[in-house]
XYZ file of C-alpha atoms in Angstrom:
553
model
C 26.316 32.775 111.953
C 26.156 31.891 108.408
C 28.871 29.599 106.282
C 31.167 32.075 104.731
C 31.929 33.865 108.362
C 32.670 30.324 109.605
C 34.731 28.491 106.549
C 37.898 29.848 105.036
C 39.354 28.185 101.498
C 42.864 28.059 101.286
C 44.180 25.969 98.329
C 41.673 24.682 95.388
C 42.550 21.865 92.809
C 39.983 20.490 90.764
C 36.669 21.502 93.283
C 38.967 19.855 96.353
C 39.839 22.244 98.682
C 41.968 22.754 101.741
C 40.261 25.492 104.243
C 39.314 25.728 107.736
C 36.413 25.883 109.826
C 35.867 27.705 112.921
C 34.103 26.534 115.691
C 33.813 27.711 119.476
C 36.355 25.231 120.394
C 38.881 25.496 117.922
C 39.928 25.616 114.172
C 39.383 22.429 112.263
C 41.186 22.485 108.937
C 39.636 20.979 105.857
C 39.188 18.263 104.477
C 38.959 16.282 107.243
C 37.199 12.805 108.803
C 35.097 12.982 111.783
C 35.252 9.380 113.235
C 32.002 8.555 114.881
C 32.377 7.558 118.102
C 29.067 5.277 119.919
C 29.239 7.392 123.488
C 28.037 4.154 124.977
C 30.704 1.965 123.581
C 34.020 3.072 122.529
C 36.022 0.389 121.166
C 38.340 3.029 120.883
C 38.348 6.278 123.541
C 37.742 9.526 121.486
C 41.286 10.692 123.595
C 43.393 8.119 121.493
C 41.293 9.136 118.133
C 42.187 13.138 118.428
C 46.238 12.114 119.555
C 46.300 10.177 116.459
C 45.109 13.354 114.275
C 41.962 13.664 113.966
C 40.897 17.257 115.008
C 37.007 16.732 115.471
C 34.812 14.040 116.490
C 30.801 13.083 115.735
C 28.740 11.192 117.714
C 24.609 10.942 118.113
C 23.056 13.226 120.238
C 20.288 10.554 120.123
C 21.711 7.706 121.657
C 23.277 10.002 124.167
C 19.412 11.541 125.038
C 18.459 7.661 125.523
C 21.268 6.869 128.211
C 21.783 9.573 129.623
C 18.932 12.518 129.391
C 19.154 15.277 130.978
C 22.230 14.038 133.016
C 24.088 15.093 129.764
C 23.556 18.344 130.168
C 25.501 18.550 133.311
C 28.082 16.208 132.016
C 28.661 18.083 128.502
C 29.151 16.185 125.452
C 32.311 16.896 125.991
C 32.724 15.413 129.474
C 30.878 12.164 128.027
C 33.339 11.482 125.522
C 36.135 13.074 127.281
C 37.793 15.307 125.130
C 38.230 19.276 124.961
C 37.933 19.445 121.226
C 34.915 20.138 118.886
C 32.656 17.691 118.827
C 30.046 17.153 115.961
C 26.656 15.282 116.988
C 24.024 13.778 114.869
C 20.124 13.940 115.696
C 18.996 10.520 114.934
C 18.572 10.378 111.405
C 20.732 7.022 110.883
C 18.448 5.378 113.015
C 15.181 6.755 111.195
C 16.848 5.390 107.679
C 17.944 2.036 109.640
C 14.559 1.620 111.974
C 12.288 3.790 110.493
C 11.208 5.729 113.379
C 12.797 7.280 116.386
C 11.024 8.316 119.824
C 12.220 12.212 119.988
C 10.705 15.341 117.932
C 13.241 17.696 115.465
C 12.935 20.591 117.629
C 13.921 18.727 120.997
C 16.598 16.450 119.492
C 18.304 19.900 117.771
C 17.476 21.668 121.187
C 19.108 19.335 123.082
C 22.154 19.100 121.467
C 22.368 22.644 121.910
C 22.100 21.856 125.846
C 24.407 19.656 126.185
C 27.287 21.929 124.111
C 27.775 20.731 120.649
C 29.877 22.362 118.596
C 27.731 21.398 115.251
C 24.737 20.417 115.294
C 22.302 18.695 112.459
C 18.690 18.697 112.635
C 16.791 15.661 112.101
C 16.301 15.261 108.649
C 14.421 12.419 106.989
C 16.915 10.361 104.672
C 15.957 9.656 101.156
C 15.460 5.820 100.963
C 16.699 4.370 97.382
C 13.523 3.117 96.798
C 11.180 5.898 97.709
C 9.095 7.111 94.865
C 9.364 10.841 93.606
C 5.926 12.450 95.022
C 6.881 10.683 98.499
C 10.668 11.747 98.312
C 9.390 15.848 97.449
C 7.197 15.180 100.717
C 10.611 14.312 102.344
C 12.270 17.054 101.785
C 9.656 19.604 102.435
C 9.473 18.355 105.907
C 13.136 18.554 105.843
C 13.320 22.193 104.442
C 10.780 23.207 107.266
C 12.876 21.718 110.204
C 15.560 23.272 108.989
C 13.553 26.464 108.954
C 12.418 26.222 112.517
C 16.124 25.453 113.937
C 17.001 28.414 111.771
C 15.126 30.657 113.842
C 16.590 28.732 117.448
C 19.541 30.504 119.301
C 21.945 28.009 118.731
C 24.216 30.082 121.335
C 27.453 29.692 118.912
C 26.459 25.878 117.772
C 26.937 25.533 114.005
C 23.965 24.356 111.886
C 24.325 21.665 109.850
C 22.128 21.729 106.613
C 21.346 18.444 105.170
C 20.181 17.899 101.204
C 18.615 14.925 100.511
C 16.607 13.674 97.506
C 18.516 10.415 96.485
C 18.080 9.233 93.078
C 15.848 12.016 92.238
C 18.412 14.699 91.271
C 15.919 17.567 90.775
C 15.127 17.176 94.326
C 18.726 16.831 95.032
C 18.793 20.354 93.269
C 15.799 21.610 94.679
C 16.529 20.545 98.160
C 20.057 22.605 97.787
C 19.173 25.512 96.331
C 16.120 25.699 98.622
C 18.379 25.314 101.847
C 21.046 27.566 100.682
C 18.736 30.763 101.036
C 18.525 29.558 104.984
C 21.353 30.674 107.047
C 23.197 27.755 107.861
C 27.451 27.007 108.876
C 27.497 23.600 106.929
C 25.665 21.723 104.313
C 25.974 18.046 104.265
C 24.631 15.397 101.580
C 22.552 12.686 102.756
C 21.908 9.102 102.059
C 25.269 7.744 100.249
C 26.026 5.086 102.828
C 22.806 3.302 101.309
C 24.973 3.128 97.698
C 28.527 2.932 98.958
C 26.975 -0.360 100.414
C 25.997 -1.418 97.257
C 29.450 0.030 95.410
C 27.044 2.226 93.220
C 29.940 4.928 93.724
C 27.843 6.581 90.082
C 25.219 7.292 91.912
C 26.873 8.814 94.623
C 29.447 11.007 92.292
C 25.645 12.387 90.550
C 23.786 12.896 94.210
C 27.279 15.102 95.578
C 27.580 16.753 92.101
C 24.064 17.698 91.684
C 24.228 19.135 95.592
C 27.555 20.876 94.881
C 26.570 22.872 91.714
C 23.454 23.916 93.697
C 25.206 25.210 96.287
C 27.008 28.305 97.182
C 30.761 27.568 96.130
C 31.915 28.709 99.278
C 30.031 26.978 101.423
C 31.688 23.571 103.490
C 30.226 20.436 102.513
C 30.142 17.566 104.976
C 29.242 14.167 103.199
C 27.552 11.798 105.266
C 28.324 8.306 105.943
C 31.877 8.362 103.646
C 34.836 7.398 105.229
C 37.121 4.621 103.191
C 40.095 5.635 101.174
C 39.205 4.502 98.502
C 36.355 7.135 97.791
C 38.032 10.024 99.707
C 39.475 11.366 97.051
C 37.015 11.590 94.800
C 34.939 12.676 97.162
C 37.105 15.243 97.991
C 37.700 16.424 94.013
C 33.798 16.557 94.120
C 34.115 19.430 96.651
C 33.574 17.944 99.521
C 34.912 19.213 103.004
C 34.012 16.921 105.750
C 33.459 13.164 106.158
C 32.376 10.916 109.321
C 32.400 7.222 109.156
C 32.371 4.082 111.915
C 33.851 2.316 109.618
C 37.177 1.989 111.550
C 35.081 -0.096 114.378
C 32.571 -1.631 111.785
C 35.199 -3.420 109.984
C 37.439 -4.367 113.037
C 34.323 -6.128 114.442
C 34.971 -8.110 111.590
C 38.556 -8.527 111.133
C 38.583 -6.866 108.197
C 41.448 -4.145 107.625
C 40.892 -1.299 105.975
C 44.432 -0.174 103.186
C 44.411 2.572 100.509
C 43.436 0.550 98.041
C 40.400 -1.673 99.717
C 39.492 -4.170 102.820
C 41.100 -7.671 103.451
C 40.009 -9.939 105.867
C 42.388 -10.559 108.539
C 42.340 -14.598 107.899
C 43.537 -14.031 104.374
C 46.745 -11.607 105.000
C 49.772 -12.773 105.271
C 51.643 -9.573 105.158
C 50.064 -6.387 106.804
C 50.510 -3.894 104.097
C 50.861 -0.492 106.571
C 53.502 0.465 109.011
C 51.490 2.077 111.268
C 52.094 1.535 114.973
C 49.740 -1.667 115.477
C 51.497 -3.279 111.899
C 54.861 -2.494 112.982
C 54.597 -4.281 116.140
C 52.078 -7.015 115.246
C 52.347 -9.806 112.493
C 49.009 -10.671 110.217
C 49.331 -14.601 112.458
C 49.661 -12.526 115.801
C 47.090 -10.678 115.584
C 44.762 -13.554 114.561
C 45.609 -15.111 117.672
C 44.826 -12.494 120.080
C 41.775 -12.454 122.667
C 38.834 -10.950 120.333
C 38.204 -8.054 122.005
C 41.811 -6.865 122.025
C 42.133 -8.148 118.381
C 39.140 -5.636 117.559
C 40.870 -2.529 119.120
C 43.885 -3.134 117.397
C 42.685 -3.253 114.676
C 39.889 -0.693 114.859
C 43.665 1.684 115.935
C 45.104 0.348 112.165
C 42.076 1.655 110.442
C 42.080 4.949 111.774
C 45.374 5.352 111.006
C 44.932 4.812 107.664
C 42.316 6.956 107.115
C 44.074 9.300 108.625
C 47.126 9.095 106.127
C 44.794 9.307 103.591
C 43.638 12.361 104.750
C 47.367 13.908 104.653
C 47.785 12.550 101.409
C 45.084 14.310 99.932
C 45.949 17.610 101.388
C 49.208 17.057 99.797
C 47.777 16.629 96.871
C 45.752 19.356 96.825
C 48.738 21.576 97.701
C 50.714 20.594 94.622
C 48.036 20.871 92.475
C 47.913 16.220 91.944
C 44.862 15.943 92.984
C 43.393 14.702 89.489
C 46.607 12.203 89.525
C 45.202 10.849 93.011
C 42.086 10.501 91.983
C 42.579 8.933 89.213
C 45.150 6.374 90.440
C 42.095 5.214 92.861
C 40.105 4.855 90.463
C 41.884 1.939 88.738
C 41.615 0.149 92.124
C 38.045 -1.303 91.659
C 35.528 -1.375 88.827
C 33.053 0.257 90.830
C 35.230 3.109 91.092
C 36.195 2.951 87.250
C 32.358 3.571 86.543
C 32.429 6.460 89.009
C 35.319 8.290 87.575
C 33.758 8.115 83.966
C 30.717 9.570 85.641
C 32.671 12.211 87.424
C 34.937 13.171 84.274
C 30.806 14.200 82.773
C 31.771 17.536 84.956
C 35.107 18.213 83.486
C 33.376 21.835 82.057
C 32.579 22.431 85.503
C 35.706 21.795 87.061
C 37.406 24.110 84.478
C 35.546 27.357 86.005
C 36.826 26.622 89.395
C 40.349 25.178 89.230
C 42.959 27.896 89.483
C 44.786 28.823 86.110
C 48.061 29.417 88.032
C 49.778 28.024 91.528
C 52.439 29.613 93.631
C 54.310 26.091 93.004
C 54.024 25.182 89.683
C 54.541 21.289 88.766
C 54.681 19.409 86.206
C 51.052 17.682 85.413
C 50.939 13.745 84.189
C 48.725 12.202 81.726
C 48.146 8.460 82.653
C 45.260 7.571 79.836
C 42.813 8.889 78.180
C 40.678 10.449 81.076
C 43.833 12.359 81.778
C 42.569 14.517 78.816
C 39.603 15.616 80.609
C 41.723 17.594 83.348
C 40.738 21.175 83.895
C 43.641 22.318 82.230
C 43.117 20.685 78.734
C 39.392 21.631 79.354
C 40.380 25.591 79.603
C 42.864 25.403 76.907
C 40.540 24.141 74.009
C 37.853 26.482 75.374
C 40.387 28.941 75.306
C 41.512 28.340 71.535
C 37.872 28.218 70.111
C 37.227 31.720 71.876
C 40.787 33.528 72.149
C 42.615 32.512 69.504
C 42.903 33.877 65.447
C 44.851 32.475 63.371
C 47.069 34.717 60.901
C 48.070 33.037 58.240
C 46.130 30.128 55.987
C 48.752 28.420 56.414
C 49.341 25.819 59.214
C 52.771 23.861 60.024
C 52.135 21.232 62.555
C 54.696 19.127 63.718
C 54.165 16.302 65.752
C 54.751 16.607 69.465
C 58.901 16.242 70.249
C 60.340 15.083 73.022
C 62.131 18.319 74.385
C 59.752 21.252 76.149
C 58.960 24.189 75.525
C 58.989 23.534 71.984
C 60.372 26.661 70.940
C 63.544 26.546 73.411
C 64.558 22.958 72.996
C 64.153 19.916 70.305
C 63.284 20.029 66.682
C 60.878 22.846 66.436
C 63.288 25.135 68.505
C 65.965 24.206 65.426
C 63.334 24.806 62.703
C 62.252 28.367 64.073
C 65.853 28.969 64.620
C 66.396 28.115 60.703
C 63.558 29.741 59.811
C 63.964 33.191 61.169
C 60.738 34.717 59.803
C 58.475 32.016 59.515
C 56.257 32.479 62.377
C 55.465 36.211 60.586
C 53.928 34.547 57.831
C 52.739 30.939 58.918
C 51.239 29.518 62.095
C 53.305 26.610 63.582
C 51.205 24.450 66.259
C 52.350 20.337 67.527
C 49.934 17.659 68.047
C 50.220 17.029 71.568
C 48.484 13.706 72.678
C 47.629 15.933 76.278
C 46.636 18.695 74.926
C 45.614 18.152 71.593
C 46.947 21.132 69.563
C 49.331 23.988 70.963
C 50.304 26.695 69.108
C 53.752 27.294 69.448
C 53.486 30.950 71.140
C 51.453 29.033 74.036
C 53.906 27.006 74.573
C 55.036 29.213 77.418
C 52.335 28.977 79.338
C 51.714 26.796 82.393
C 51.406 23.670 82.137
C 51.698 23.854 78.063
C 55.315 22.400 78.509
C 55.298 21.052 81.910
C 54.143 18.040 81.635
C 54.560 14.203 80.841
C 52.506 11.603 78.938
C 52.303 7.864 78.793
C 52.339 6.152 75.479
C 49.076 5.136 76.302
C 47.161 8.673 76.405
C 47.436 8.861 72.657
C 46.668 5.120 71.932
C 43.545 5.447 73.740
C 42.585 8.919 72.968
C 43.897 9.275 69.317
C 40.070 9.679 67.422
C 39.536 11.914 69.884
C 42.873 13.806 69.263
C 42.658 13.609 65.864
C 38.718 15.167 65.947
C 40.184 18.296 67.746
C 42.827 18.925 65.456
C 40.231 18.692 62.660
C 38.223 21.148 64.040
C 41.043 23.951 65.043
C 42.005 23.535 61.422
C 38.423 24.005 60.313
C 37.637 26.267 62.986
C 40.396 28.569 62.039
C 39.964 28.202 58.491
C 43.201 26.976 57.351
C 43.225 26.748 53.599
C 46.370 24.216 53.832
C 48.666 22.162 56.595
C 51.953 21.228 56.256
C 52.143 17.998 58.731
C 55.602 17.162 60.007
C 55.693 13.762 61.800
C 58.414 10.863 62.353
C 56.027 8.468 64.436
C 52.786 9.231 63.921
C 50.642 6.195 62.786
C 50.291 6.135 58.871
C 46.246 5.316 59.803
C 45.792 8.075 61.987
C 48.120 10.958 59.284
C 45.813 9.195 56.483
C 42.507 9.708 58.115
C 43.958 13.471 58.908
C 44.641 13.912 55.090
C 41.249 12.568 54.130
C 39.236 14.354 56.321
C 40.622 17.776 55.839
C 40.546 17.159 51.812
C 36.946 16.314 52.208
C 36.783 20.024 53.325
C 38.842 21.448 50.746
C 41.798 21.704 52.592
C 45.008 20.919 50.881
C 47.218 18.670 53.382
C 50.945 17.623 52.667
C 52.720 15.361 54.934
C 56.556 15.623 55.229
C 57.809 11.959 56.747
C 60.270 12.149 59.190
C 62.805 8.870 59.081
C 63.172 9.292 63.160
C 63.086 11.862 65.748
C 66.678 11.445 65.885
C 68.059 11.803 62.766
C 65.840 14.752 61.925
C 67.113 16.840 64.788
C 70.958 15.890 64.324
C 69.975 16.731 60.231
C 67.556 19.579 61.569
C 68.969 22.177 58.241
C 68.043 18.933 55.978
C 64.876 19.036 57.793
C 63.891 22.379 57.997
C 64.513 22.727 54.545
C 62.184 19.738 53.843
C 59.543 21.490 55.568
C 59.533 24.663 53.784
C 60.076 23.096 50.222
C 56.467 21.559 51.368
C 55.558 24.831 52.625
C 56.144 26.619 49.212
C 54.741 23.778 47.144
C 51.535 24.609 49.206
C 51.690 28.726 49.379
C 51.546 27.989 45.227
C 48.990 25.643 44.843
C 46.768 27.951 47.226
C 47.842 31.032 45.087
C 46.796 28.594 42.298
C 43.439 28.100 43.668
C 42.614 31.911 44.792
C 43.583 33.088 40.777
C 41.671 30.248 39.241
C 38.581 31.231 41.531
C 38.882 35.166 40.540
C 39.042 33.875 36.753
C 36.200 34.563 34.887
C-alpha cells in the first residue's frame, strides 16, 4: 500500500486538514493524538484512553521485544495492551536519541513489529541530534533513507509504513530527506526530532523543520509529527499540515503534578482553582487532590490531561470545519512568547498557504482580523495576488472611500448611497475602500466571499497602517491612476498626508474630501455625494489640463 490508497482529506483550512486513515483495524479520522502508552507500566490502561476518545494508540515495539520477546507474538500487541483498536508502535528510535544506542538491528525491530500485529509500523530511524554537524547529519539520513528502503521491500502483511524525515536544523536535509523518501512507497510520513526543541520552547525551529518537510512532500500524503502533544502547539501544528501526533506527556507531567490546560502547565501546588470541568476537576478540588496517596494523585491527574488534549483535538476539528482555524491559531499564539516567535515564523509561508486553502466553503462565515498578522491570512494573500494579476482598471480615475461600517459596500452604508446618487459613475470612474483587512477592494468585489464578511479590531489598522498604506500606493501605481479622489471621515491626517505625498511624488494628482463623521455624512449622503463629485470634476479638468498641455507644442 502506498499513502493516497490509505488517507482520505475531507475539509482543508489553511494546510490543516480533517481526513481519515485506514488501517486493518479500523478508520482513524484525522487529526488526531496517539497517546503513548509504556506496555510495561500504564499509569493509565490503554482501555480507559480509547473510552475517553482517542481512536489509536502508540507504544514501542522495543521495550515490548525486551520484556516480552517472542512471547509477544503469541500475545499480540493488541492482547498486551488490551485493546481491539489500531495500535501504532515505535522501533526504538527515542531511546537511540535519549541513550545513544539500542541492542536490536532495523530489519528485526521493523520485522518484529510486523509479528506481533501492528497496525503502523516505523522503522528505526536515527534522530537528528541539535548539535550534530552537517556532513555527520547527511550520513544520518542516508542510513535512514536505506532502512527505509529495505522495509520497503518487506511484506508488511497489511502493516502501514511509517516514513520518518529527519535532518534537524539543517533544512536542506530536511528537504532532501523528504523528497528522497517520498519516491519510496510508504502509508505515513512523520517528522523527527522536535521533542529536542519543544523542550527548549524553540517552537521557530520546529514551525521551519515541519514546513520545510511539508512543502517537500506529496500534499496528500498524512503527516505524523513526532513527540508533539500539548495544546498549546496543536494547532499550529495542525495549520502546518500536520495529521497525527503522539505524546507521554499526559503521564510525564502527572508524575510531576503538573496539569496540563489550553493555554500551558501549572503545577498542582500553585492552583487554587482547577481551570477544566472534566470528570477528575468536577469531582476533585486543586487542595483534594494535593492530598491524595501519590500514586492515585498521578492517575488522576495523568486522566485530566488526556482529557484535555483530547478537547483540544475536537476543538481544532471544529475549527477546521468552519473555516477558524487561522483565528485558533492565532489566539494560541498570544499565550507564550515562544509561541509569538513561532507564529511570525509561520506567517513567512502565508504565499504558501494561499495555494492550498480553499477559495470557497459549503458554510461560509464571517472571518476576524485580531492584529496585524491577521493580514497575512490566505484570503488577503489571494486577493492582492489576485488584483496585481486579474484586475484592469478602466478609468484614470480612482474614488476611494474609506472603509464604512455597513457590508457589502454597495448594498448598505455610505457608498451604497453615493452609487445610488450617482447612477453612472461606476461607467466612468473606479470606486475602491481602504479596508484595514484587506487593504483595497474594489467595489464590484465586494460580493465576493469573504470581501464583506468579515470583522476587524481597531487594532489591525493601528498596527498594520504603513503596511496598508504601501498597498494602496502600489494598486494606484500599479494601475496607473492619473488621479484619486480620497473620501475619509476618520482616517488619520498623518497617514491621508503621507498618501497625498507619496502619490504626488509620482505625478499623481490626489484630492482629499474630509468627512465631518461617518454619521452625519450618511444622514447628509446627497450633501456628500455631491461633495465627492465636485472633487471628482475639479480633478477630470485638471487631468484634461495636463493631457492638452502635454500634446502642446
Amino acid at each position: 500500500m502506498v499513502w493516497n490508497e490509505v488517507f482520505e482529506i475531507e475539509e482543508i483550512d489553511i494546510f490543516g486538514r480533517r481526513g481519515k486513515l485506514y488501517t486493518r483495524r479500523g478508520v482513524v479520522e484525522t487529526p488526531t493524538l496517539t497517546p503513548v502508552i509504556n506496555p510495561s507500566r500504564q499509569i493509565i490502561s490503554a482501555k480507559r484512553i480509547k473510552e475517553i476518545g482517542f481512536p489509536m494508540l502508540i507504544t514501542n515495539s522495543y521495550i515490548i521485544k525486551r520484556n516480552y520477546g517472542d512471547l509477544a507474538k503469541e500475545l499480540t500487541v493488541h492482547g498486551i495492551l488490551g485493546v481491539d483498536g489500531p495500535v501504532y508502535t515505535d522501533s526504538g528510535a527515542y531511546q537511540l536519541l535519549v541513550y545513544g544506542k539500542v541492542e536490536v538491528s532495523p530489519l528485526e525491530i521493523f520485522t518484529y513489529q510486523i509479528e506481533i500485529g501492528s497496525d503502523v509500523g516505523v522503522i528505526l530511524d536515527i534522530p537528528t541530534r541539535r548539535e550534530t554537524p552537517f556532513q555527520q547529519a547527511r550520513a544520518e539520513v542516508e542510513e535512514t533513507l536505506k532502512r527505509l528502503r529495505e522495509a520497503a521491500q518487506v511484506d508488511r502483511k497489511g502493516m502501514l509504513l511509517v516514513a520518518p524525515i529527519q535532518g534537524g536544523v539543517h533544512t536542506s536535509l530536511v528537504a532532501y530527506s523528504a523528497r528522497q523518501a517520498s519516491q519510496i512507497p510508504a502509508d505515513l510520513y512523520a517528522v523527527g526530532g522536535p521533542t529536542q526543541f519543544m523542550e527548549e520552547y524553540d517552537y521557530e525551529e520546529v514551525v521551519r523543520l515541519v514546513m520545510t518537510a511539508r512543502l517537500n512532500l506529496p500534499w496528500g500524503a498524512p503527516l505524523h509529527l513526532f513527540g508533539a502533544g500539548h495544546p498549546l502547539i496543536l494547532p499550529l501544528a495542525v495549520a502546518m499540515g500536520v495529521d497525527v501526533f503522539d505524546s507521554a506527556s499526559y503521564a510525564l507531567y502527572a508524575r510531576n503534578n503538573r496539569i496540563i490546560t489550553s493555554r500551558g502547565t501549572l503545577r498542582l501546588q500553585d492552583v487554587e482553582e482547577l481551570p477544566c470541568s472534566c470528570p477528575v476537576c468536577s469531582k476533585y478540588t486543586a487542595r483534594e487532590l494535593r492530598e491524595l496517596p501519590s500514586q492515585e494523585r498521578v492517575e488522576l491527574i495523568a486522566l485530566h490531561n488526556l482529557y484535555v488534549i483530547w478537547e483540544e483535538i475536537k476543538r481544532i476539528k471544529q475549527a477546521i470545519h468552519e473555516g477558524r482555524l487561522w483565528e485558533l491559531v492565532e489566539e494560541k499564539a498570544r499565550a507564550h512568547p515562544a509561541l509569538t516567535n513561532a507564529f511570525r515564523e509561520f506567517l513567512r509561508y502565508s504565499e504558501f498557504f494561499a495555494k492550498i486553502h480553499p477559495s470557497t466553503r459549503s458554510n461560509p462565515r464571517g472571518i476576524f482580523f485580531l492584529g496585524a498578522p491577521s493580514r497575512y491570512r490566505p484570503e488577503v494573500v489571494r486577493h492582492v495576488n489576485r488584483l496585481k494579476t486579474r484586475y484592469k482598471s478602466r478609468s484614470d480615475i480612482l474614488i476611494l472611500f474609506e472603509e464604512t461600517p455597513q457590508k457589502p459596500f454597495t448594498r448598505f452604508g455610505l457608498i451604497k448611497e453615493f452609487l445610488t446618487n450617482a447612477m453612472s459613475i461606476l461607467s466612468e470612474y473606479d470606486v475602491a475602500v481602504i479596508s484595514p483587512a484587506f487593504s483595497i477592494i474594489p467595489v464590484e468585489l465586494d460580493g465576493f466571499y469573504p470581501l464583506s464578511q468579515y470583522e476587524a479590531s481597531r487594532l489591525v489598522f493601528e498596527e498594520a497602517k504603513d503596511e496598508i498604506l504601501a498597498d494602496v500606493v502600489w494598486f494606484i501605481l500599479n494601475k496607473a491612476y492619473r488621479g484619486v479622489v480620497l473620501a475619509y471621515y476618520s482616517l488619520p491626517s498623518k497617514f491621508v498626508r503621507k498618501m497625498g505625498n507619496k502619490l504626488r511624488d509620482e505625478g499623481v494628482i490626489f484630492m482629499e474630501v474630509s468627512l465631518p463623521s461617518y454619521e452625519k455624512a450618511l444622514s447628509e449622503h446627497e450633501r456628500t455625494s455631491k461633495k465627492i463629485l465636485d472633487a471628482v470634476a475639479i480633478l477630470k479638468g485638471m487631468i484634461t489640463r495636463d493631457r492638452q498641455e502635454a500634446l502642446s507644442p
